[in-house]
Amino acid sequence: MDLSKNFSPDELQVMLLICLFVLFFCIGLTLILLFRNRKLSSRTRKMAYHIFGLKEELQQEHARYLSKSERIDRLKLDLENLAGHLNALAPLFEQMPFPVWRREANGTISLANLAYLRITGDDKITGKEHQPIRELHRDISLLMQDKQQQKNSMATYVIVDGDRRFFEITEMRLADGSVLGFAIDRTEYNEKRRELEELTSMQSDVMSSARSGMAMFGADARLQFYNQAYAKLWNMQEEWLAQMPSYGEVLEYLREKRLLPEQANFSNFKKDQLALFQNLLKKKEEYIYLPDGSVIQMTIIPHQQGGLLFIYDDLTEKIMLERSYNEAISVKRSTLDNLQEGLVVFGQDGKLQLCNPVFTEIWNLPSNCDEKQQHIADVIEETKPFFEMSDDWEAYKEQMVSSIMSRKKIRQKIERADGSIIDMSTVPLPDGATLVTYNDVTASERLQQSLRAEKQALEEADDLKNKFMANVSYELRSPLTSIQGFAEVLQQEYFGKLNQKQQEYVQDIYDSCQQLNRLVNNVLDVTSIDAGFFELQMQPVGVEELVTPLFAEAEKLATKKGIGWQVEIDAKNAVIEADAEKLRQVFFNLIENAIIHTNEGEVKLHIAQANGQLRVKIIDTGCGISSDEQEEVFQKFYKSSNNTMPGTGLGLTAARHIVELHQGALLLDSEMGKGTTITCHFKLVE
């Protein structure tokens, strides 16, 4: 289009000046937007550079035009080019993704792009016939009230399509007094910044409450953050840490306090540590072994914003526990391997978890059966050769699996086809597993069977002996009674007087009959007690009534032996519930036994009462009984090693049994060479 045909040279010059003004305005606006927002397209940047170059060309060409006509012709051409460029820039201005506007000196908005109009709700650039463009925000017009101020910014929220968006708004004053403004949507940036602040705050709270020692050093290697665990671990004063020391100073402190491993060259060590701030790109873990034996795990993590995060965990106790645990496991394993019992543990899922060599040996299983973790059913299946079963095997296997996994304590004996006997017991464990032990008791079972058979044979022999002795005793009693009766007749001289020798013989016959009668009675008493049909005729009896008939015979025996006989009774009015005949027989047997085993000194009968009890003591000064034999002398037919006197060895046995049947107690106290004391305790009748 030829503008010279429609406009005069003066008009063309004015139009050229206007175009230059508009061009300079667009150039400034474009450059500002270019450097304020890096997100502009490459096409936009090229266009801006092109326009800027066009400006320089126009200035150079304008200087070369010497004549008015030449300048006019050049202006016409430039005006056409400028019009073309303006037509090309107009869509770019309209389609800018952020709001751009121009505010006149009177405060009204004269120019705005589509992004601005979408926010305010206006769809056309204002003209005289249109309404004024509305403000993007009510406070923006206050930005440039200061006429001396060339640029100002603010950040505020603006409602866009019902959403609350955060914009960073900037206005700049132009040469003609108008203001160029634009707004950048920083909503996502603001939200990310707020999330980062919240995350940083939360991270700081977590680190402060963490049990691990944590310290954050910045890119300048100076302390930025630490928690209480860090200060406590390294015994650092908070006043010193508040000064934000460098990592090098921290290393010097730790070295001084001997809280670092010994280093041959500390300077090189320190240099290597500080180099981590430039070289470390990923997390690094290492263990620190301190001179005092402590073990610290150090984790170094590069921070996104520069610097390093140090995390320290004191593993001393954990390592000691692990060492103790490993030692305990080793001891446990060694103990299990050396047990005489076979041991196996089945888990809650029925799989074999643990077994010892004895278990595999008993059932002839592979030594590494615990590594296979077989199911209990498979393990029992491998023991099938030890059982002679065909049709019942599956039922037996199912019953064994059910019994073991029932989590009940079970004990049973398993008889195998080879004749061996296995004692099996199960114990439920707290973790849901089941412990099963197997013990080969074949030898002990056979020994027990042999002992039971021997015991039965001995019991039968003892029973036969008791029956024999009882029968013999009963058979002896009748002739003894006759002999004793005839001896008494002869002593009374019913059929004529006897000479001295005859009287001695008759007395010996009578004494022998009485002694034999007492022996027979002892045998009968013991056999009756063992048989369980010994009966007492219990009734109240006085102490004097009970023991007085014994004095004459006891004194006679003591005189004959050439020893003394004494009686002390401090309970003459005492009464006990007793079978007088049997108890009198017990006392006489004890007194006679004491006299027989006393060669010199005396035998004393002492009777007293105290605390509702009657105490009868027979005290002698005989040879005594050794401590090893004091309990054995109460066994049937037992005679002490220093007893050379004739007798059956049943007297003390019968005496203890009869006293205990009276709800009493018979105790023996003896010392070799000093004598023996036998004490009988009875309950008094109130």
PDB file of N, CA, C and O in Angstrom, residues 204-212 225 227-228:
ATOM      1  N   SER A 204      11.685 -30.816  61.096  1.00  0.00           N
ATOM      2  CA  SER A 204      12.414 -30.316  62.258  1.00  0.00           C
ATOM      3  C   SER A 204      11.854 -30.901  63.545  1.00  0.00           C
ATOM      4  O   SER A 204      12.612 -31.287  64.438  1.00  0.00           O
ATOM      5  N   ASP A 205      10.506 -30.995  63.635  1.00  0.00           N
ATOM      6  CA  ASP A 205       9.891 -31.575  64.831  1.00  0.00           C
ATOM      7  C   ASP A 205      10.264 -33.044  64.971  1.00  0.00           C
ATOM      8  O   ASP A 205      10.570 -33.523  66.073  1.00  0.00           O
ATOM      9  N   VAL A 206      10.229 -33.767  63.845  1.00  0.00           N
ATOM     10  CA  VAL A 206      10.568 -35.191  63.881  1.00  0.00           C
ATOM     11  C   VAL A 206      12.017 -35.384  64.292  1.00  0.00           C
ATOM     12  O   VAL A 206      12.342 -36.232  65.133  1.00  0.00           O
ATOM     13  N   MET A 207      12.890 -34.583  63.703  1.00  0.00           N
ATOM     14  CA  MET A 207      14.308 -34.712  64.025  1.00  0.00           C
ATOM     15  C   MET A 207      14.579 -34.346  65.474  1.00  0.00           C
ATOM     16  O   MET A 207      15.444 -34.938  66.128  1.00  0.00           O
ATOM     17  N   SER A 208      13.845 -33.366  65.990  1.00  0.00           N
ATOM     18  CA  SER A 208      14.061 -32.948  67.382  1.00  0.00           C
ATOM     19  C   SER A 208      13.668 -34.041  68.354  1.00  0.00           C
ATOM     20  O   SER A 208      14.280 -34.202  69.409  1.00  0.00           O
ATOM     21  N   SER A 209      12.617 -34.801  68.016  1.00  0.00           N
ATOM     22  CA  SER A 209      12.129 -35.845  68.919  1.00  0.00           C
ATOM     23  C   SER A 209      12.728 -37.210  68.622  1.00  0.00           C
ATOM     24  O   SER A 209      12.413 -38.178  69.313  1.00  0.00           O
ATOM     25  N   ALA A 210      13.573 -37.308  67.609  1.00  0.00           N
ATOM     26  CA  ALA A 210      14.155 -38.595  67.236  1.00  0.00           C
ATOM     27  C   ALA A 210      15.153 -39.050  68.298  1.00  0.00           C
ATOM     28  O   ALA A 210      15.823 -38.253  68.946  1.00  0.00           O
ATOM     29  N   ARG A 211      15.249 -40.372  68.462  1.00  0.00           N
ATOM     30  CA  ARG A 211      16.199 -40.937  69.407  1.00  0.00           C
ATOM     31  C   ARG A 211      17.612 -40.936  68.837  1.00  0.00           C
ATOM     32  O   ARG A 211      18.585 -40.994  69.587  1.00  0.00           O
ATOM     33  N   SER A 212      17.708 -40.900  67.523  1.00  0.00           N
ATOM     34  CA  SER A 212      19.029 -40.826  66.888  1.00  0.00           C
ATOM     35  C   SER A 212      19.562 -39.400  66.967  1.00  0.00           C
ATOM     36  O   SER A 212      18.800 -38.435  66.874  1.00  0.00           O
ATOM     37  N   PHE A 225      21.368 -27.097  62.325  1.00  0.00           N
ATOM     38  CA  PHE A 225      20.339 -27.703  63.174  1.00  0.00           C
ATOM     39  C   PHE A 225      20.947 -28.898  63.899  1.00  0.00           C
ATOM     40  O   PHE A 225      21.813 -29.595  63.367  1.00  0.00           O
ATOM     41  N   ASN A 227      19.626 -31.891  67.284  1.00  0.00           N
ATOM     42  CA  ASN A 227      18.622 -32.266  68.275  1.00  0.00           C
ATOM     43  C   ASN A 227      19.303 -32.612  69.600  1.00  0.00           C
ATOM     44  O   ASN A 227      20.534 -32.682  69.697  1.00  0.00           O
ATOM     45  N   GLN A 228      18.467 -32.837  70.602  1.00  0.00           N
ATOM     46  CA  GLN A 228      18.996 -33.105  71.945  1.00  0.00           C
ATOM     47  C   GLN A 228      19.789 -34.403  71.984  1.00  0.00           C
ATOM     48  O   GLN A 228      20.766 -34.530  72.723  1.00  0.00           O
TER      49      GLN A 228
END
